[in-house]
PDB file of C-alpha atoms and ligand atoms in Angstrom:
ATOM      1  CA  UNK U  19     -38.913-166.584-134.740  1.00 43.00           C
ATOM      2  CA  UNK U  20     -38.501-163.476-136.321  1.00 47.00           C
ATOM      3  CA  UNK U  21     -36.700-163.381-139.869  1.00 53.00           C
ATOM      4  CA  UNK U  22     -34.670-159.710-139.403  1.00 59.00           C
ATOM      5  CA  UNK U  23     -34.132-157.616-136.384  1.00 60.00           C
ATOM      6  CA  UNK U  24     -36.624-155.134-137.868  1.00 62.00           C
ATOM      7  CA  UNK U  25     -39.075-157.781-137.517  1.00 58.00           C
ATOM      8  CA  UNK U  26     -37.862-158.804-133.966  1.00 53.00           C
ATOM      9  CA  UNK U  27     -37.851-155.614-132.614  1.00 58.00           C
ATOM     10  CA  UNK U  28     -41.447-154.900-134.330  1.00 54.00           C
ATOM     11  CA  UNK U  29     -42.338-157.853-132.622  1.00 53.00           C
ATOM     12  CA  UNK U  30     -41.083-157.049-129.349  1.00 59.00           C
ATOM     13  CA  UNK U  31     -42.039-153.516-129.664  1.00 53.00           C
ATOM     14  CA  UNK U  32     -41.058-150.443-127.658  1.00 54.00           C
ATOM     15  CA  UNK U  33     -41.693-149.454-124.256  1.00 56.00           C
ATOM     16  CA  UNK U  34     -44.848-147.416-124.482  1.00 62.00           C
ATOM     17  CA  UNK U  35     -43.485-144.740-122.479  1.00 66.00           C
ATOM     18  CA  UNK U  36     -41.073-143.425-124.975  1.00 73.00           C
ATOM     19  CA  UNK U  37     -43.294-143.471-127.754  1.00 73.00           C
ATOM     20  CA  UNK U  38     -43.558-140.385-130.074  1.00 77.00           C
ATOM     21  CA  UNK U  39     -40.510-138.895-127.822  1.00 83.00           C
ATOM     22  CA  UNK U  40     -37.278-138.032-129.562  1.00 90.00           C
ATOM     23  CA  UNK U  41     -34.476-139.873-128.296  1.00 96.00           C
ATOM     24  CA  UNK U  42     -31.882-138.400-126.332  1.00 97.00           C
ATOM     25  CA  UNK U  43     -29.200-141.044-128.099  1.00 97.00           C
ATOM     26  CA  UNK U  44     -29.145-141.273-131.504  1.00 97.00           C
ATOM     27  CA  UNK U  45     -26.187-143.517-133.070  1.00 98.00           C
ATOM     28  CA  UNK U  46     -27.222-144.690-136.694  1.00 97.00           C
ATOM     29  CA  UNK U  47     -25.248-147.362-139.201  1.00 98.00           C
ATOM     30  CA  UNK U  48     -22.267-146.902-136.706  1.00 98.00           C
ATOM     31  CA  UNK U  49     -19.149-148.811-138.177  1.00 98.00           C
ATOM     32  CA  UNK U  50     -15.382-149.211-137.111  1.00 98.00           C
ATOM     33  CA  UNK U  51     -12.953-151.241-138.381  1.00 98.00           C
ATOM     34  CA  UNK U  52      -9.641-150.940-136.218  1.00 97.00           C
ATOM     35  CA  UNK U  53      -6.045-150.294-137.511  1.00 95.00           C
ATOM     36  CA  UNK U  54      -5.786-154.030-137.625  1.00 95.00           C
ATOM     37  CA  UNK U  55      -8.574-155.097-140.143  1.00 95.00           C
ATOM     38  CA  UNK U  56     -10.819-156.227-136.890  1.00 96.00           C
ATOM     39  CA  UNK U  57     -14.505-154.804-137.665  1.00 97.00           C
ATOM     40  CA  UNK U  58     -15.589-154.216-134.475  1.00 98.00           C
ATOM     41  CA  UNK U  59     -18.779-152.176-134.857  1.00 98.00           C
ATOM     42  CA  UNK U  60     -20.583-153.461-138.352  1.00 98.00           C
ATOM     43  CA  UNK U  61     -23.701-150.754-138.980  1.00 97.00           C
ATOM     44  CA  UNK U  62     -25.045-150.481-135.275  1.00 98.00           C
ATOM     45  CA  UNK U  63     -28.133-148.518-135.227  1.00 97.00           C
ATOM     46  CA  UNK U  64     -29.724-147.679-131.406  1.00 96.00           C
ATOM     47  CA  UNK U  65     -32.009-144.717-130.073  1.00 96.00           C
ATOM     48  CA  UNK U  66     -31.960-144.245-126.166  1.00 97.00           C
ATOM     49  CA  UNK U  67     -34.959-141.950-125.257  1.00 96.00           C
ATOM     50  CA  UNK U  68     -35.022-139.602-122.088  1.00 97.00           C
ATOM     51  CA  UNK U  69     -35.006-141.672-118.924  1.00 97.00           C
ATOM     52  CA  UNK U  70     -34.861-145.196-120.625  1.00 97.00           C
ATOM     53  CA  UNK U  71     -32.075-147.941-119.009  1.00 98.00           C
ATOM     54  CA  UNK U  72     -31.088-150.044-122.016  1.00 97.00           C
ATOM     55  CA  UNK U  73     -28.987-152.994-121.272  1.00 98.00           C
ATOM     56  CA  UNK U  74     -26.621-154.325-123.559  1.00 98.00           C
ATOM     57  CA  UNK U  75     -25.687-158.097-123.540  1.00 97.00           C
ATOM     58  CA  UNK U  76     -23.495-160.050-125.327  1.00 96.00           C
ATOM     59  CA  UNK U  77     -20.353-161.932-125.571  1.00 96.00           C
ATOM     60  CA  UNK U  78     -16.938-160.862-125.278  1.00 96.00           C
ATOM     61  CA  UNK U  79     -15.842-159.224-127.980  1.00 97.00           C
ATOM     62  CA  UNK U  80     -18.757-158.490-129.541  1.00 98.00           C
ATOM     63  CA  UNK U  81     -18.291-154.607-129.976  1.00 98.00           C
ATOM     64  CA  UNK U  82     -20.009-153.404-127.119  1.00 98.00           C
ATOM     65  CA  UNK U  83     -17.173-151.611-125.557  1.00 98.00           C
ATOM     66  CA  UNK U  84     -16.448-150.172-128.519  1.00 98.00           C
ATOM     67  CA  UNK U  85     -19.778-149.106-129.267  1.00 98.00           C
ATOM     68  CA  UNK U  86     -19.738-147.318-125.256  1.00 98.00           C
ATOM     69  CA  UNK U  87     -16.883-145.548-126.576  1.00 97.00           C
ATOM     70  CA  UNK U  88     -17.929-144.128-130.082  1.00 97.00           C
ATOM     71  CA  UNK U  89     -21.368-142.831-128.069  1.00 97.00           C
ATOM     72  CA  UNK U  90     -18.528-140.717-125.968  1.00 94.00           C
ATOM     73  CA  UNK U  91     -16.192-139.714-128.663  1.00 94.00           C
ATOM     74  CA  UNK U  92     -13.503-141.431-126.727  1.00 94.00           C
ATOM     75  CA  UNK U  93     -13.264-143.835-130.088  1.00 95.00           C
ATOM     76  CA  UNK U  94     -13.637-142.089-133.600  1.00 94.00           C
ATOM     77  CA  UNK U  95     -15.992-143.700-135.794  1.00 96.00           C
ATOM     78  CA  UNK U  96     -15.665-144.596-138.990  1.00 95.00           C
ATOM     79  CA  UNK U  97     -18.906-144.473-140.478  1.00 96.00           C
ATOM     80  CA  UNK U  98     -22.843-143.809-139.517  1.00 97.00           C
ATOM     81  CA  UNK U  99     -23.817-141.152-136.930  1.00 97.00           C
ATOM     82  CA  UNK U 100     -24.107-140.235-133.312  1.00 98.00           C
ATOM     83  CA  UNK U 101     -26.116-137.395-132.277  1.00 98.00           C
ATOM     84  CA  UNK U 102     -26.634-136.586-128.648  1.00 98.00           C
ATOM     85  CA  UNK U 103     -29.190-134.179-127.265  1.00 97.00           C
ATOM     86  CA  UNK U 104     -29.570-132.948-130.490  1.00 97.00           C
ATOM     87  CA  UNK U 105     -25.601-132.478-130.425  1.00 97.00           C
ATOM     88  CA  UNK U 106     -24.089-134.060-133.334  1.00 97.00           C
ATOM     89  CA  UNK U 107     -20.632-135.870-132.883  1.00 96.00           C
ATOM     90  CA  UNK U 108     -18.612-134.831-135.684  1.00 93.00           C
ATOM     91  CA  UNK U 109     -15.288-132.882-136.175  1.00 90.00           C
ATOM     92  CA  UNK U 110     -15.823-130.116-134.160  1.00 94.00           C
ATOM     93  CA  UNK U 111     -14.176-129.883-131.072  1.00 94.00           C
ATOM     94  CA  UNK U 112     -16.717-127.732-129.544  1.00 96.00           C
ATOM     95  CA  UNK U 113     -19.373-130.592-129.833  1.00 96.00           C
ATOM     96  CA  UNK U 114     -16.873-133.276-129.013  1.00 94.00           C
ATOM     97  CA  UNK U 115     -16.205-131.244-125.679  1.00 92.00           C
ATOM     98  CA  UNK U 116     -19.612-130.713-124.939  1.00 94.00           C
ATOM     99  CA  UNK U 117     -20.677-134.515-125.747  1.00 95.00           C
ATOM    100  CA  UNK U 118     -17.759-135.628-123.322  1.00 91.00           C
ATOM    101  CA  UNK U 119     -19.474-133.058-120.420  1.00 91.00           C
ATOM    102  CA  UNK U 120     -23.080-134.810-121.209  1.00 95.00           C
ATOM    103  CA  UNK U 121     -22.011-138.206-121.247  1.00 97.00           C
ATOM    104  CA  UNK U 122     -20.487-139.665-118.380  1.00 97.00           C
ATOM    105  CA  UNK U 123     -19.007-143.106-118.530  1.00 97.00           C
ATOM    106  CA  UNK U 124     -18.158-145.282-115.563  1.00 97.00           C
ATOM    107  CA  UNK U 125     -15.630-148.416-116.442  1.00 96.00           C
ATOM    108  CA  UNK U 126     -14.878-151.637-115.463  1.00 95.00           C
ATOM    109  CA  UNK U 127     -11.729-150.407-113.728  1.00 94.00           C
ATOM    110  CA  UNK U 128     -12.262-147.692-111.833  1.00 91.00           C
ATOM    111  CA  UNK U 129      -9.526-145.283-112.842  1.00 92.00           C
ATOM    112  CA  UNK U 130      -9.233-143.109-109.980  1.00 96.00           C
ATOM    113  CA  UNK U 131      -6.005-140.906-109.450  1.00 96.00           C
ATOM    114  CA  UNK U 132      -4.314-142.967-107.037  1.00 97.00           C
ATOM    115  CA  UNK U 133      -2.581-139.703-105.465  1.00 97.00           C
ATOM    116  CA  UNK U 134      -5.298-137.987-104.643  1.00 97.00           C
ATOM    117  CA  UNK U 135      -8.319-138.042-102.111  1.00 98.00           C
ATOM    118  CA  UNK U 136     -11.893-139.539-102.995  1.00 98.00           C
ATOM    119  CA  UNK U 137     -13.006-135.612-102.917  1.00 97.00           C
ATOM    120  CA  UNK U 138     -10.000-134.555-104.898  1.00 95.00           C
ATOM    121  CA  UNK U 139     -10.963-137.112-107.730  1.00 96.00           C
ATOM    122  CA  UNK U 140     -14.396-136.216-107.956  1.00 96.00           C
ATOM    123  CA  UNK U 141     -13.529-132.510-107.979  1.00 94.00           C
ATOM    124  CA  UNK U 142     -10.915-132.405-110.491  1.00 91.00           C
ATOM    125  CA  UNK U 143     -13.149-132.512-113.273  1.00 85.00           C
ATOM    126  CA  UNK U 144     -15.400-130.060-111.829  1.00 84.00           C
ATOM    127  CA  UNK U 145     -12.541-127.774-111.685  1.00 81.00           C
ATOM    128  CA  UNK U 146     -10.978-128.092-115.379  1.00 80.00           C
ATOM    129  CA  UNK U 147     -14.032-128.499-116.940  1.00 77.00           C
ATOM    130  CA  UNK U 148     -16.647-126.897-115.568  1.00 76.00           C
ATOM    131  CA  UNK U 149     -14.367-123.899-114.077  1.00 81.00           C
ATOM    132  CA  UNK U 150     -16.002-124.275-110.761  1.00 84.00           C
ATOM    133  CA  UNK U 151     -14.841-122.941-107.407  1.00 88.00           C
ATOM    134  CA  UNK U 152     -13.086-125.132-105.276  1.00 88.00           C
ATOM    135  CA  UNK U 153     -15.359-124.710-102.492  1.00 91.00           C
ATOM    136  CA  UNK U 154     -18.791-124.511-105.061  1.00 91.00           C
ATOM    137  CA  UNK U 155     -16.857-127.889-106.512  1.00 91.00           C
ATOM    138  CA  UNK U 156     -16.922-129.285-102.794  1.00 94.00           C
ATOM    139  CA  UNK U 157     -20.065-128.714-101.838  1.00 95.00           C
ATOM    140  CA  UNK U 158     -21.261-130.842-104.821  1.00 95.00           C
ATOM    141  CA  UNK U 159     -18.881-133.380-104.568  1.00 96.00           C
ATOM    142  CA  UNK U 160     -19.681-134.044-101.001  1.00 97.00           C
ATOM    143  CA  UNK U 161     -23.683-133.989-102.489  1.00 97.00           C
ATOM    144  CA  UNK U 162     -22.929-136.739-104.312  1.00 97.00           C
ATOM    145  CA  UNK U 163     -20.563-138.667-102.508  1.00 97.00           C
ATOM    146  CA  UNK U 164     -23.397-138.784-100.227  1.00 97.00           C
ATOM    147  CA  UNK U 165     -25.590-139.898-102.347  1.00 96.00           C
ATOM    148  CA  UNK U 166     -23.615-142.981-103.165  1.00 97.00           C
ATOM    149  CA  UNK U 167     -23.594-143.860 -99.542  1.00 96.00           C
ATOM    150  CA  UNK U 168     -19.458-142.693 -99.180  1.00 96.00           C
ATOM    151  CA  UNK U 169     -19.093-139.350 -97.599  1.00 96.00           C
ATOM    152  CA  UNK U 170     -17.355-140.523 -94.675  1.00 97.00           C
ATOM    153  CA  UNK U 171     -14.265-141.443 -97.057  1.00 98.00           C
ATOM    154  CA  UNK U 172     -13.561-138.642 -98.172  1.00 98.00           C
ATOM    155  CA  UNK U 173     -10.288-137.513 -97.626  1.00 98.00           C
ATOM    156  CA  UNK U 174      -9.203-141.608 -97.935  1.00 98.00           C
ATOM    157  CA  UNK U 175      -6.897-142.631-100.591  1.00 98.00           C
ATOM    158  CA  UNK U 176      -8.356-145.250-103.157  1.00 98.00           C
ATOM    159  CA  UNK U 177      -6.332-147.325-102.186  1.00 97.00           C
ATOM    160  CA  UNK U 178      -7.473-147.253 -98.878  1.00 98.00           C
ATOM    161  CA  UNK U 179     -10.535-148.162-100.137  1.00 97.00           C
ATOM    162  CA  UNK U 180     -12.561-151.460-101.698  1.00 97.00           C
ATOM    163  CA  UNK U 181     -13.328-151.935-104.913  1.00 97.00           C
ATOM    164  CA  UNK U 182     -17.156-151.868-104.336  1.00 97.00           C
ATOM    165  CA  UNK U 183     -15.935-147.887-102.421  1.00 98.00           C
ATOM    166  CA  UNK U 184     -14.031-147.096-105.484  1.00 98.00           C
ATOM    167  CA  UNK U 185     -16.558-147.909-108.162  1.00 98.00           C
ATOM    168  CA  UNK U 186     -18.989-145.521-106.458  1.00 98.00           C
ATOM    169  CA  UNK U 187     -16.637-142.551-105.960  1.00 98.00           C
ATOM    170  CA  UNK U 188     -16.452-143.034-109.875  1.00 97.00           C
ATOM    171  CA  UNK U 189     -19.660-143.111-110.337  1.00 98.00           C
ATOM    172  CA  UNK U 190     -19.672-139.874-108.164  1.00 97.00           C
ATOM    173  CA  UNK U 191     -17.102-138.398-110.287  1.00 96.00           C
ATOM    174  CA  UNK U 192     -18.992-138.726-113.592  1.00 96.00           C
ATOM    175  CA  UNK U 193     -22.227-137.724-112.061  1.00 97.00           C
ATOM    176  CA  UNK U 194     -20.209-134.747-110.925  1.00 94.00           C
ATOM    177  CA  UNK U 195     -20.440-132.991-114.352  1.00 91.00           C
ATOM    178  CA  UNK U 196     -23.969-133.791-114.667  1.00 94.00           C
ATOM    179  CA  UNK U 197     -24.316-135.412-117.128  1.00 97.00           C
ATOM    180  CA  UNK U 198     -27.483-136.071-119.398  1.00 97.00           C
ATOM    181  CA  UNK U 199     -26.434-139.583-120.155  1.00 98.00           C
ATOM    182  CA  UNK U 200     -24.439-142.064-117.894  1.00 98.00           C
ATOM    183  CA  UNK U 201     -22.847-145.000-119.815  1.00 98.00           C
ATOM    184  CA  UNK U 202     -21.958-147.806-117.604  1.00 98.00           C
ATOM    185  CA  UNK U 203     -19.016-150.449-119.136  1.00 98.00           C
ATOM    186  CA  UNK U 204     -19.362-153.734-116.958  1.00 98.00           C
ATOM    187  CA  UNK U 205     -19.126-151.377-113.765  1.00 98.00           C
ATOM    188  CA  UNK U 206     -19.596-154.669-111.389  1.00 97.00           C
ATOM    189  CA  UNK U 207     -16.970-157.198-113.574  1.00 96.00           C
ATOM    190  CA  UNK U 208     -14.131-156.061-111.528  1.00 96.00           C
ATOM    191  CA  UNK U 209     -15.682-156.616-108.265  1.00 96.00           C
ATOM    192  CA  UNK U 210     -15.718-159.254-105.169  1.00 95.00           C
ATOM    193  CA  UNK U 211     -19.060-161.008-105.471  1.00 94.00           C
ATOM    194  CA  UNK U 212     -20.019-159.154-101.990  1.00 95.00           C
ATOM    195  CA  UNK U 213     -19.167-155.618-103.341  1.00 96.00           C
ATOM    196  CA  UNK U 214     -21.322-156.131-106.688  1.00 97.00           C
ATOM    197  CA  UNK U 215     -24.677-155.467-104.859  1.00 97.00           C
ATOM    198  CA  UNK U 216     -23.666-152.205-103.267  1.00 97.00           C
ATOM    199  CA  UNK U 217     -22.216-150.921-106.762  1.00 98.00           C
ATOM    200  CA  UNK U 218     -25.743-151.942-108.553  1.00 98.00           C
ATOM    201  CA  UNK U 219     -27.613-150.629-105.677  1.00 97.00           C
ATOM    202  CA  UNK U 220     -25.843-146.967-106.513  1.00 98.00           C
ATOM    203  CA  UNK U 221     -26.994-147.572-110.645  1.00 98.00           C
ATOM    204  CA  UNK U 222     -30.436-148.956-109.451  1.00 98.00           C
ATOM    205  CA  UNK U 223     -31.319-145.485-107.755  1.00 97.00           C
ATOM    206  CA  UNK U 224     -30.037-143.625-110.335  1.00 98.00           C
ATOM    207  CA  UNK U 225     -31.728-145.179-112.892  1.00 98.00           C
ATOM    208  CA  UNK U 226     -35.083-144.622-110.649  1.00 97.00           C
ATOM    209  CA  UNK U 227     -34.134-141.100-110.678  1.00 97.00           C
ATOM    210  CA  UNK U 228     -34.764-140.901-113.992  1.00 97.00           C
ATOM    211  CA  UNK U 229     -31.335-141.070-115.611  1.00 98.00           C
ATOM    212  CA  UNK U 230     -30.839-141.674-119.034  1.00 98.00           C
ATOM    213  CA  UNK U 231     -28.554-144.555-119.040  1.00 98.00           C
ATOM    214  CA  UNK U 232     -26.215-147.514-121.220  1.00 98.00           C
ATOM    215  CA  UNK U 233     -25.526-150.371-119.397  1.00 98.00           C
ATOM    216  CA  UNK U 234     -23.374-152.758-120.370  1.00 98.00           C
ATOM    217  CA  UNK U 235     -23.449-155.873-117.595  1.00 97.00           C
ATOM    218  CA  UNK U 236     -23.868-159.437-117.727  1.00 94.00           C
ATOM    219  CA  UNK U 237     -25.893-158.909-114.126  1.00 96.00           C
ATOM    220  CA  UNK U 238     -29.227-160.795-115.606  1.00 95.00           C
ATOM    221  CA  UNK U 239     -31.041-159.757-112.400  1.00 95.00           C
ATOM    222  CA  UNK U 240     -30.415-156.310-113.098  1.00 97.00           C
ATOM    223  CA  UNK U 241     -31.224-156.342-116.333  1.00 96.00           C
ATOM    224  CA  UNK U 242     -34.566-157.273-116.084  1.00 95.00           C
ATOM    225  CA  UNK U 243     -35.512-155.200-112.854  1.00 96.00           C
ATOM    226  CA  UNK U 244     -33.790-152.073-114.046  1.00 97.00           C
ATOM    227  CA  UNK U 245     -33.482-152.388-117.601  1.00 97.00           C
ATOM    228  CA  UNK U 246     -36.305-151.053-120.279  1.00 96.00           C
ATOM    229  CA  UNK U 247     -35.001-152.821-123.376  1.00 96.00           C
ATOM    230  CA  UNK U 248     -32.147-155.135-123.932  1.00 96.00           C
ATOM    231  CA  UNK U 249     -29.651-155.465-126.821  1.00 96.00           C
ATOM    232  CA  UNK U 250     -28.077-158.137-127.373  1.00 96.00           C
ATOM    233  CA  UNK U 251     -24.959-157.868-129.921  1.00 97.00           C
ATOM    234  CA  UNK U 252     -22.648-160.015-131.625  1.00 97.00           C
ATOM    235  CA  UNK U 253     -19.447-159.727-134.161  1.00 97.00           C
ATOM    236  CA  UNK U 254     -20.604-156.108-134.128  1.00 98.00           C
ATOM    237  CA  UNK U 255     -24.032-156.450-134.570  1.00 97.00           C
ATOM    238  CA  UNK U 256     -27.184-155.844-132.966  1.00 96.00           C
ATOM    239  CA  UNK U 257     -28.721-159.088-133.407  1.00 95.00           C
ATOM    240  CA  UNK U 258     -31.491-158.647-131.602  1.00 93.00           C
ATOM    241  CA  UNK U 259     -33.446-155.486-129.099  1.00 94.00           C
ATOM    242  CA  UNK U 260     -36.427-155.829-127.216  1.00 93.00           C
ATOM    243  CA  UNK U 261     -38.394-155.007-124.549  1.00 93.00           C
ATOM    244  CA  UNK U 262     -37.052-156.559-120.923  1.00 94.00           C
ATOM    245  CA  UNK U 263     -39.623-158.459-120.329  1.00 91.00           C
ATOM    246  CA  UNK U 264     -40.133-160.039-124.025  1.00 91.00           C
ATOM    247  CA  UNK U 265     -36.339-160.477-124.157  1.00 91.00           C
ATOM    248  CA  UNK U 266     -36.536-162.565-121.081  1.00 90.00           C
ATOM    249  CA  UNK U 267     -39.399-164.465-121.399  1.00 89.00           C
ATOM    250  CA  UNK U 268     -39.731-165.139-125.448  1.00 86.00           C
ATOM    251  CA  UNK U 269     -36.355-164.281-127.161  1.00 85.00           C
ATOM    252  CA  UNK U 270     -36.942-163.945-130.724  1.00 84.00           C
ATOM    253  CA  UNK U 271     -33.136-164.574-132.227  1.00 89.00           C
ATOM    254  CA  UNK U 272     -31.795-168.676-131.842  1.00 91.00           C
ATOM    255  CA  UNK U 273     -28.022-166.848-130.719  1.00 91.00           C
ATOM    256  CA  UNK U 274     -30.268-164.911-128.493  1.00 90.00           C
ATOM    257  CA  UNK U 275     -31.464-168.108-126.902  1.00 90.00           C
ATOM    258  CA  UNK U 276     -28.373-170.028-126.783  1.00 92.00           C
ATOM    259  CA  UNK U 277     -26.412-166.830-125.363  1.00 91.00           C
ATOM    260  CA  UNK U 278     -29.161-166.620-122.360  1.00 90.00           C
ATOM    261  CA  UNK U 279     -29.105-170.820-121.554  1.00 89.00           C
ATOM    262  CA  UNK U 280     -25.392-170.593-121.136  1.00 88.00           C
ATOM    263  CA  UNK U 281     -25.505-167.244-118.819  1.00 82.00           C
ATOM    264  CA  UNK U 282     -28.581-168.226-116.821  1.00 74.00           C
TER     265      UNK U 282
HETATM  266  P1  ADP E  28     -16.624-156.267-125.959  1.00 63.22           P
HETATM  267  O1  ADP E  28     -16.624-155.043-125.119  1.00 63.22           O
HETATM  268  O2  ADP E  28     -17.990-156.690-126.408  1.00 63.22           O
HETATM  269  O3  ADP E  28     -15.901-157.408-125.309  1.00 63.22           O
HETATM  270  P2  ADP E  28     -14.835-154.764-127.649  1.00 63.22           P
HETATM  271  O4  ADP E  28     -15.605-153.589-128.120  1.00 63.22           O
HETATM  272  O5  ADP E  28     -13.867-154.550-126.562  1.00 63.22           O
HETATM  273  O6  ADP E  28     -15.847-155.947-127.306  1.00 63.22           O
HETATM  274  O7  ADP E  28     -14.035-155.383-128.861  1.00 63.22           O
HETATM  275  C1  ADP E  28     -14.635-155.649-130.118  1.00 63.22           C
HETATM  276  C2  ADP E  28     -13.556-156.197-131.054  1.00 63.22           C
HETATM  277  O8  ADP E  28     -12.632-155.152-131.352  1.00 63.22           O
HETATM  278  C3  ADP E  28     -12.734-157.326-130.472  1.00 63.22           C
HETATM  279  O9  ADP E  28     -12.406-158.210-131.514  1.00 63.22           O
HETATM  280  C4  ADP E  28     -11.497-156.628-129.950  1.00 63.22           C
HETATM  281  O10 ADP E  28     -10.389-157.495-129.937  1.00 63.22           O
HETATM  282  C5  ADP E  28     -11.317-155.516-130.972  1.00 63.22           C
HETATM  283  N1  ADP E  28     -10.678-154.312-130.403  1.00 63.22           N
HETATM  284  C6  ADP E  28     -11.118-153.574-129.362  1.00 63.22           C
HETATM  285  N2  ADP E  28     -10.320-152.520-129.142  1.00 63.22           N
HETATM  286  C7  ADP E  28      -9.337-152.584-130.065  1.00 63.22           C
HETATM  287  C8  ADP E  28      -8.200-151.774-130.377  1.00 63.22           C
HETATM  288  N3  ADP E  28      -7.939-150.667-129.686  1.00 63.22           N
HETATM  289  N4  ADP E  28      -7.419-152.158-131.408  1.00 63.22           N
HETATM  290  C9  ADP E  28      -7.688-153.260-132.114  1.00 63.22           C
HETATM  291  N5  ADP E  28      -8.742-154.066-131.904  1.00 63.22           N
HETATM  292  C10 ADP E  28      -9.566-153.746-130.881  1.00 63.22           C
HETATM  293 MG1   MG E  29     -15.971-154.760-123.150  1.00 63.22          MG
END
């Protein structure tokens, strides 16, 4: 087993295919320590290159919703750095607006504007932020709605529609801005068993597409079909990151090991 995660992840190594690249994601020595003393992110350090999937696994708890949201801005850091297509996240609110419009982030619940339409929510942002048209805003909308196998529900409510619907009308609305980078927060934990194949189905394709993308899931099967590397943190750490196959087959870290025999 492999003493430090430096070692681990020398071990493991990186995908070939990103070698020599610079990454498209760079968060370094990321800390944050909430209001009430809890240290939820203690000196996370991860590089996401250019078409790479990178899981991240882990128990509850363990930071990695946090983590999601300092790669967003939607959390402040405390400490360390997040740069993102060479756009660094710091004070400015020109950078933190233009990080929000490359990075779009799908949740566990889906958030949609219960008052308006499926097309209506995956205009809106179009509209505000990107000043589009309301018909140049449709046409794309209806693009993508398509794409994620939905158009025909497009003047429903959500309401009206399942949870497995609703998950991909968000993931319509945050590919709506198109983004660079698509973070994905446990997109399938909210869902019937029957709807969580449709919902992965939608990320699978993108991901084949060549999105750049974070995905946080405990979907094992995914991981290792879609994923390039996994990460697997705890109490705030990355404990361990490796290549999918290495990760699943010969997992360097003992938490790593236990953590896998009690999901699998
Ligand atoms: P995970 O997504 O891995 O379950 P989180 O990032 O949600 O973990 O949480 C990491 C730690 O930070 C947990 O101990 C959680 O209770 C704490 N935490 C998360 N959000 C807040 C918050 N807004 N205020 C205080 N503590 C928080
Ligand atoms: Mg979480």
């Amino acid at each position: 087993a492999a003493a430090s995660l430096e070692d681990a992840q020398a071990e493991c190594g990186r995908p070939e295919a990103f070698a020599g690249e610079d990454p498209i994601v760079i968060a370094e020595n990321v800390t944050k320590t909430f209001d009430n003393g809890v240290k939820a992110l203690d000196d996370v350090t991860l590089y996401v290159h250019r078409g790479e999937v990178k899981v991240v696994i882990g128990p509850s708890g363990s930071g990695k919703s946090t983590f999601l949201r300092c790669l967003n801005g939607l959390e402040v850091m405390d400490g360390g750095r997040v740069v993102i297509d060479g756009i660094p996240l710091d004070s400015s609110r020109k950078h933190r607006d233009e990080i929000r419009q490359e990075v779009g982030m799908v949740f566990q619940q889906f958030n949609l504007f219960p008052h308006m339409t499926v097309l209506e929510n995956v205009n809106l942002a179009q509209r505000l932020v990107r000043r589009k048209s309301t018909q140049e805003a449709t046409e794309n909308a209806m693009r993508l709605l398509d794409k994620v196998g939905i158009s025909d529900k497009a003047s429903s409510y959500p309401a009206q529609l399942s949870g497995g619907q609703q998950q991909r009308v968000a993931i319509a609305r945050a590919l709506a801005l198109k983004p660079k980078v698509m973070l994905f927060d446990e997109a399938t934990s909210a869902l019937d068993p029957e709807m969580i194949g449709e919902v992965l189905q939608v990320m699978s394709a993108l991901a084949s597409e060549g999105m750049t993308m974070v995905v946080v899931t405990h979907e094992m099967g995914f991981a290792r079909e879609v994923g390039d590397a996994v990460v697997f943190m705890e109490n705030g750490r990355v404990v361990e990151e490796c290549r999918t196959e290495t990760f699943f087959e010969s997992p360097s870290h003992p938490r790593t090991r236990e953590f896998l025999s009690q999901i699998l």
